[in-house]
Each structure stands twice: as C-alpha cells, then as structure tokens.
Short mmCIF file of N, CA and C in Angstrom, two decimals:
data_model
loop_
_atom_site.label_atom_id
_atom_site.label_comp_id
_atom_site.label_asym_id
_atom_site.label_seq_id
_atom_site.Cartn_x
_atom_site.Cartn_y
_atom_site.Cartn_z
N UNK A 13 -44.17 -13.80 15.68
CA UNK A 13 -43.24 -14.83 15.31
C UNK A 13 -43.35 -15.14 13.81
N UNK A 14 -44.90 -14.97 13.23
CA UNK A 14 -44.90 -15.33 11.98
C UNK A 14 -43.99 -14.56 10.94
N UNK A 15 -44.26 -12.99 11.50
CA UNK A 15 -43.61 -12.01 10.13
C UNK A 15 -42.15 -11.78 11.13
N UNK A 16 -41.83 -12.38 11.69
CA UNK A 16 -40.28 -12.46 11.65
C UNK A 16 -39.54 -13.18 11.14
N UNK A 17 -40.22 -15.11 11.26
CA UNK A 17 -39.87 -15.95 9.88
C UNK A 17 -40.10 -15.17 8.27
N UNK A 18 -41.26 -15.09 7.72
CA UNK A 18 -41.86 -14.18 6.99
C UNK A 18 -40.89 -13.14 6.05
N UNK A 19 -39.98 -12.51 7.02
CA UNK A 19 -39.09 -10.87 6.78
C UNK A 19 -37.68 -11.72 6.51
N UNK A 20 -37.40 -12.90 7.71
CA UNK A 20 -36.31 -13.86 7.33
C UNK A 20 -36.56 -14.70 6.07
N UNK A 21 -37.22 -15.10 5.22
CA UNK A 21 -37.21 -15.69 4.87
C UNK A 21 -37.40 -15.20 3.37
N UNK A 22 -38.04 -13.77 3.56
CA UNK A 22 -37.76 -12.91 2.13
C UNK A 22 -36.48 -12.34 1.94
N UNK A 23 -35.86 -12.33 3.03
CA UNK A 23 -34.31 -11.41 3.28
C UNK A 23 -33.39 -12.64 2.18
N UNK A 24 -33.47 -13.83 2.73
CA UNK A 24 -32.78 -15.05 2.03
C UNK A 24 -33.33 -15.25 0.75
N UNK A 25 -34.26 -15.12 0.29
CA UNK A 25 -34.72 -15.28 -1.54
C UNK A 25 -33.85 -13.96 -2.12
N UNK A 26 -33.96 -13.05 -1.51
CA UNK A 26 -33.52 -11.81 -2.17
C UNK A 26 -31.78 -12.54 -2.27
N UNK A 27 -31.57 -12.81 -0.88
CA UNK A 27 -30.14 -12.64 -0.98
C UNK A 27 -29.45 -14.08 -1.90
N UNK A 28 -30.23 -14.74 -2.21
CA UNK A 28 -30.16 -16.18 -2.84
C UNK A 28 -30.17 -15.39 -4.25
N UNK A 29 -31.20 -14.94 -4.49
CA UNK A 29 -31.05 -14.43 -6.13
C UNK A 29 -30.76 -13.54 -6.66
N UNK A 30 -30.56 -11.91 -6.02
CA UNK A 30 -30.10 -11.19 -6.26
C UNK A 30 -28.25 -11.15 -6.10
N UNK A 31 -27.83 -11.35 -4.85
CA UNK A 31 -26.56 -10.95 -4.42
C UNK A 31 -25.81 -11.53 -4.67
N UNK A 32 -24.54 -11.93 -5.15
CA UNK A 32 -23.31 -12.24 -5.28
C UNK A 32 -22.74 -12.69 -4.30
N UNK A 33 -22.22 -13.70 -4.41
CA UNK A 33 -21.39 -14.76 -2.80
C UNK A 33 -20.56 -14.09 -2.15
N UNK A 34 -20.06 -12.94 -2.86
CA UNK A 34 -18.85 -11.87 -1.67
C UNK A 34 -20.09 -10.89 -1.10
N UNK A 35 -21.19 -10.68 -2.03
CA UNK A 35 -22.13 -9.72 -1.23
C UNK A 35 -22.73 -10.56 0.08
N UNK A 36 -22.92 -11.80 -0.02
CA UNK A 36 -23.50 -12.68 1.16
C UNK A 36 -22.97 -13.03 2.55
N UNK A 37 -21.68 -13.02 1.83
CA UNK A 37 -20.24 -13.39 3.04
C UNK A 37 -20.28 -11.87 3.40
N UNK A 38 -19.76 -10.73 2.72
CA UNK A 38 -20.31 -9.53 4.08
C UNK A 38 -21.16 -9.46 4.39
N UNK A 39 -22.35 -9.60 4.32
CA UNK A 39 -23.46 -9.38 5.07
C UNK A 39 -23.29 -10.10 6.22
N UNK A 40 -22.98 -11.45 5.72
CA UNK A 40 -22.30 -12.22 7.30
C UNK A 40 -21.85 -12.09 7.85
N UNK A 41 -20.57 -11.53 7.69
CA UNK A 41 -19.65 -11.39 8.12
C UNK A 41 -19.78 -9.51 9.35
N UNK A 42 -21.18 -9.41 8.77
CA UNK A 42 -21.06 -7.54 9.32
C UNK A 42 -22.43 -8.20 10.40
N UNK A 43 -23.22 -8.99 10.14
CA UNK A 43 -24.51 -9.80 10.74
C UNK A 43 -24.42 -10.78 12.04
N UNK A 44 -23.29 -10.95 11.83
CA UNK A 44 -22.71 -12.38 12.84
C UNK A 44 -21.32 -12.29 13.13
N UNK A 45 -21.00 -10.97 13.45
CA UNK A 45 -19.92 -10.57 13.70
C UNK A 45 -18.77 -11.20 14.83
N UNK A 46 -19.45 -11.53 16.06
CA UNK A 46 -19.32 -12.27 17.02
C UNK A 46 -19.37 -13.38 17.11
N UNK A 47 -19.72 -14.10 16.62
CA UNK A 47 -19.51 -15.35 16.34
C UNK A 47 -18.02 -16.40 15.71
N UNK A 48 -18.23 -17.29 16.11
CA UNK A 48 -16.99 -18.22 15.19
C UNK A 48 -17.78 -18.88 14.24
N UNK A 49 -17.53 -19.16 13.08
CA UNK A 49 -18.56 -19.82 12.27
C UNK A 49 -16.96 -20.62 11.06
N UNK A 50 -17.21 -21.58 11.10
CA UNK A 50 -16.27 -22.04 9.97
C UNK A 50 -16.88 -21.75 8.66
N UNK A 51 -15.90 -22.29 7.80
CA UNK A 51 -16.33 -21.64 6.33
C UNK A 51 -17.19 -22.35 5.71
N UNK A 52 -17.65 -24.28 5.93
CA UNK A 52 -18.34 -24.67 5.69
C UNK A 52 -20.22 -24.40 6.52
N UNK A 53 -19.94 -23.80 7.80
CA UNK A 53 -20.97 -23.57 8.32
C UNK A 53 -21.36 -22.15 7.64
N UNK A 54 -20.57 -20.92 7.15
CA UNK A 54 -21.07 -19.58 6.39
C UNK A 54 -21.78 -20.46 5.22
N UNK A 55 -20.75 -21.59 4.20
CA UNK A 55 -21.34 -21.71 3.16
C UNK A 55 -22.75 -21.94 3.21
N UNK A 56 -23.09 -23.11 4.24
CA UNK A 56 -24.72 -23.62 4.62
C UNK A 56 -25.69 -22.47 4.64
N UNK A 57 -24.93 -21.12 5.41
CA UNK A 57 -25.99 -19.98 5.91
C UNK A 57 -26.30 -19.22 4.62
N UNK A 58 -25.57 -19.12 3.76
CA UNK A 58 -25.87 -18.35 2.68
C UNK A 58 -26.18 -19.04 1.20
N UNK A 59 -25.74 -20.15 1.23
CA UNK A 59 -26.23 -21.27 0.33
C UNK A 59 -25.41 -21.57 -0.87
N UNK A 60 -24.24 -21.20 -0.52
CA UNK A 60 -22.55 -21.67 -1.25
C UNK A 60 -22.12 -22.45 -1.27
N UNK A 61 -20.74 -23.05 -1.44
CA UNK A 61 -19.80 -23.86 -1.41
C UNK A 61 -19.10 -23.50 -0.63
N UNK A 62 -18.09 -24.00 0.64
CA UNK A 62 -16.78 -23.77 1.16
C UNK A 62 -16.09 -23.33 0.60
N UNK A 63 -15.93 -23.98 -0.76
CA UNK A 63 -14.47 -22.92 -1.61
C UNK A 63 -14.74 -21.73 -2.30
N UNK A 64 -16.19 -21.62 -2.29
CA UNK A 64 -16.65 -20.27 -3.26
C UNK A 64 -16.42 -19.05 -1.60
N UNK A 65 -16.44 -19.80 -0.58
CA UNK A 65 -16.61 -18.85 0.65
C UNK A 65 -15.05 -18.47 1.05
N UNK A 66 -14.44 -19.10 1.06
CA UNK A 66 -12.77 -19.11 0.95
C UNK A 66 -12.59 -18.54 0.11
N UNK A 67 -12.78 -19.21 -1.25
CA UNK A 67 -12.12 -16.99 -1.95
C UNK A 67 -12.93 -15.95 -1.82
N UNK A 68 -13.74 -16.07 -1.40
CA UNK A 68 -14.48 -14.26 -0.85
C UNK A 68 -13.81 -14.15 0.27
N UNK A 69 -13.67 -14.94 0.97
CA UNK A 69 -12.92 -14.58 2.09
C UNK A 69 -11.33 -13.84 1.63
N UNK A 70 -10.83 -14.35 1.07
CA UNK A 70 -9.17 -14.43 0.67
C UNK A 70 -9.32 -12.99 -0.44
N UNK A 71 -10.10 -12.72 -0.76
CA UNK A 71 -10.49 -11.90 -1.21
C UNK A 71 -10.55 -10.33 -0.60
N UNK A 72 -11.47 -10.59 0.36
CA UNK A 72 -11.98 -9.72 1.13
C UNK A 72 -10.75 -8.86 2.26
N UNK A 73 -10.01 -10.23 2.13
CA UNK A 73 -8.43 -9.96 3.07
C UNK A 73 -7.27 -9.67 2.07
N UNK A 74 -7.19 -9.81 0.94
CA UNK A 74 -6.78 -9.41 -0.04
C UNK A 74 -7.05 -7.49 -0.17
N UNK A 75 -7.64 -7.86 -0.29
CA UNK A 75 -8.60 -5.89 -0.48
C UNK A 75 -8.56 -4.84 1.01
N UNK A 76 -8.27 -5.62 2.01
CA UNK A 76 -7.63 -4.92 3.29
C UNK A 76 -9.38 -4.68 4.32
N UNK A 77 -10.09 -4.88 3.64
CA UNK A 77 -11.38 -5.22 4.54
C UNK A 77 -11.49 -5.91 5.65
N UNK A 78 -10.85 -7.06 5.59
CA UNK A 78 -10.74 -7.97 6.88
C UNK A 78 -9.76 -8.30 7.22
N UNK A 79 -9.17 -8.91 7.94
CA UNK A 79 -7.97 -9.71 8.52
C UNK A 79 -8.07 -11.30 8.73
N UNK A 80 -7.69 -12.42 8.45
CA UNK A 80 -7.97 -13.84 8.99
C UNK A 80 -6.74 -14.13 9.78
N UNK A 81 -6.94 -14.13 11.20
CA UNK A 81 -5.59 -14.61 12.08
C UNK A 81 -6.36 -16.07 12.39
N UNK A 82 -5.36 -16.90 12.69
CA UNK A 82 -5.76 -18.16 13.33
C UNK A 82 -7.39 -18.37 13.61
N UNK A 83 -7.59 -18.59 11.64
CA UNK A 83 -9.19 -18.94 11.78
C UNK A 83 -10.57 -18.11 12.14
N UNK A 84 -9.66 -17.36 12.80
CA UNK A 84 -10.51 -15.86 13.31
C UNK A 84 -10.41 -14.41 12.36
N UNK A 85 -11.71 -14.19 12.06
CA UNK A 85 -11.98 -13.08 10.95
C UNK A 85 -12.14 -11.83 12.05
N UNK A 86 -11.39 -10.53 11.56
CA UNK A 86 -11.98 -8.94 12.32
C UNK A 86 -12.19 -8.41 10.82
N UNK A 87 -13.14 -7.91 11.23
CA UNK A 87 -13.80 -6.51 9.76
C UNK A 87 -12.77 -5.43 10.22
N UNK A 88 -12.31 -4.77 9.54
CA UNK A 88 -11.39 -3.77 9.38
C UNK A 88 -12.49 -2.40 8.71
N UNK A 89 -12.75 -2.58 7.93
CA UNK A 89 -13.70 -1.62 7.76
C UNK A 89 -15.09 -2.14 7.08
N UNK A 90 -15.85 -1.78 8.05
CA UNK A 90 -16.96 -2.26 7.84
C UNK A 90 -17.91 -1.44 6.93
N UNK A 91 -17.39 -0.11 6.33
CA UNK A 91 -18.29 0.52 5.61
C UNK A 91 -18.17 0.13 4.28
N UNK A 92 -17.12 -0.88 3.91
CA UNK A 92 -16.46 -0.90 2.45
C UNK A 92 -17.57 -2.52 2.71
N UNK A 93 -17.58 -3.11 4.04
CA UNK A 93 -18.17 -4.47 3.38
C UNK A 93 -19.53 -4.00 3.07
N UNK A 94 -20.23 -2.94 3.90
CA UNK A 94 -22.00 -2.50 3.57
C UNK A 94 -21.95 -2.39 1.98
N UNK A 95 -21.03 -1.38 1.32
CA UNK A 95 -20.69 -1.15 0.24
C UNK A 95 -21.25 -1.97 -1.13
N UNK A 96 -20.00 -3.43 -0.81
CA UNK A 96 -20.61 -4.53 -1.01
C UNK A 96 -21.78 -5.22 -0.98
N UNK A 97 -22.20 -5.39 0.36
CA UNK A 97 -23.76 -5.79 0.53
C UNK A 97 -24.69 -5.29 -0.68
N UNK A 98 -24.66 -3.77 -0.34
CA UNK A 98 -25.18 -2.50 -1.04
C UNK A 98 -25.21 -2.72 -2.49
N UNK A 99 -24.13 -3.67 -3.34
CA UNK A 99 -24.17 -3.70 -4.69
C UNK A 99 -24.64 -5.02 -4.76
N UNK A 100 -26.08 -4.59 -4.71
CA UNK A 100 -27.14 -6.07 -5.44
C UNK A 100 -27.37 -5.96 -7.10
N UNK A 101 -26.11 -6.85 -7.55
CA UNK A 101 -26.54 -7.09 -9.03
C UNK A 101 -26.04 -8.47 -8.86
N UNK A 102 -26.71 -9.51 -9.98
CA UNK A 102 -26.46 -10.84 -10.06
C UNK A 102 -24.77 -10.92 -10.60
N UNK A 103 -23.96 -12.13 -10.28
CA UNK A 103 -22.99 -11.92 -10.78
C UNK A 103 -22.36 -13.60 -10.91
N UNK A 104 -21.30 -13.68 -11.46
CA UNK A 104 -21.09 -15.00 -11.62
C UNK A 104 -20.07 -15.47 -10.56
N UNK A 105 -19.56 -16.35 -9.99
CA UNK A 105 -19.26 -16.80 -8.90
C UNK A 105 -18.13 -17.77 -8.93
#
C-alpha cells in the first residue's frame, strides 16, 4: 500500500511540474476513461483551473482527438492523446 501511494504520488510531482495542462487532461482523459468527471472535478485531479481545462478540452475537440456530446467526452484517437502525454516539456498555460 505504501509504494503504491509512493509511485502515485511521484506520478503527480512529475505531472505537476513537468507536463503541460493539455498533457494532464489526456492523461485523464486516456486514465479515467469511463468515468463522468466534470471539468471542475478534472481541474482538482490534475491541479488546474476549470477554464484552463475547458480550453484543453475545446482544444482537444478542435484537433479531432475527442468528441464532447452532451457533457460526455469519447477519445477518438487515443494514440494522438499518448502523443501528447508523451511530450513532457514545461509550457505556458
């Protein structure tokens, strides 16, 4: 139980200081796929703002990656959001 908090809890420093808020929202979004999560509950999980999560979102559906129907997100292609994930450089937001 310890080095599973431990592995969680280095996963989130990394992803707090390295990654970029559209890199965080896919990871979420590819992590918690099943889920309903509003945009203020993603912001809490990754440590954003609602509106910084709304344009990654609007973004992300913009770029043909996802779809948003009635509140409800589908990944469309999920190799373009790893992609994302995948590009850990700091960035401005």
């Amino acid at each position: 139980m310890l080095s599973k908090r431990l592995r969680h809890f280095s996963e989130l420093i990394e992803d707090l200081s390295l990654r970029p808020v559209l890199g965080r929202v896919a990871r979420l979004l590819l992590l918690e796929n099943d889920e309903y999560l509003t945009q203020s509950q993603m912001a809490s999980m990754i440590g954003s703002s609602r509106e910084v999560v709304n344009r990654s979102l609007h973004r992300l559906e913009h770029d043909g990656i996802i779809t948003i129907n009635h509140h409800h997100v589908t990944v469309r292609d999920a190799a373009k959001l790893w992609r994302i994930v995948d590009d850990v450089k700091p960035a401005r937001d």
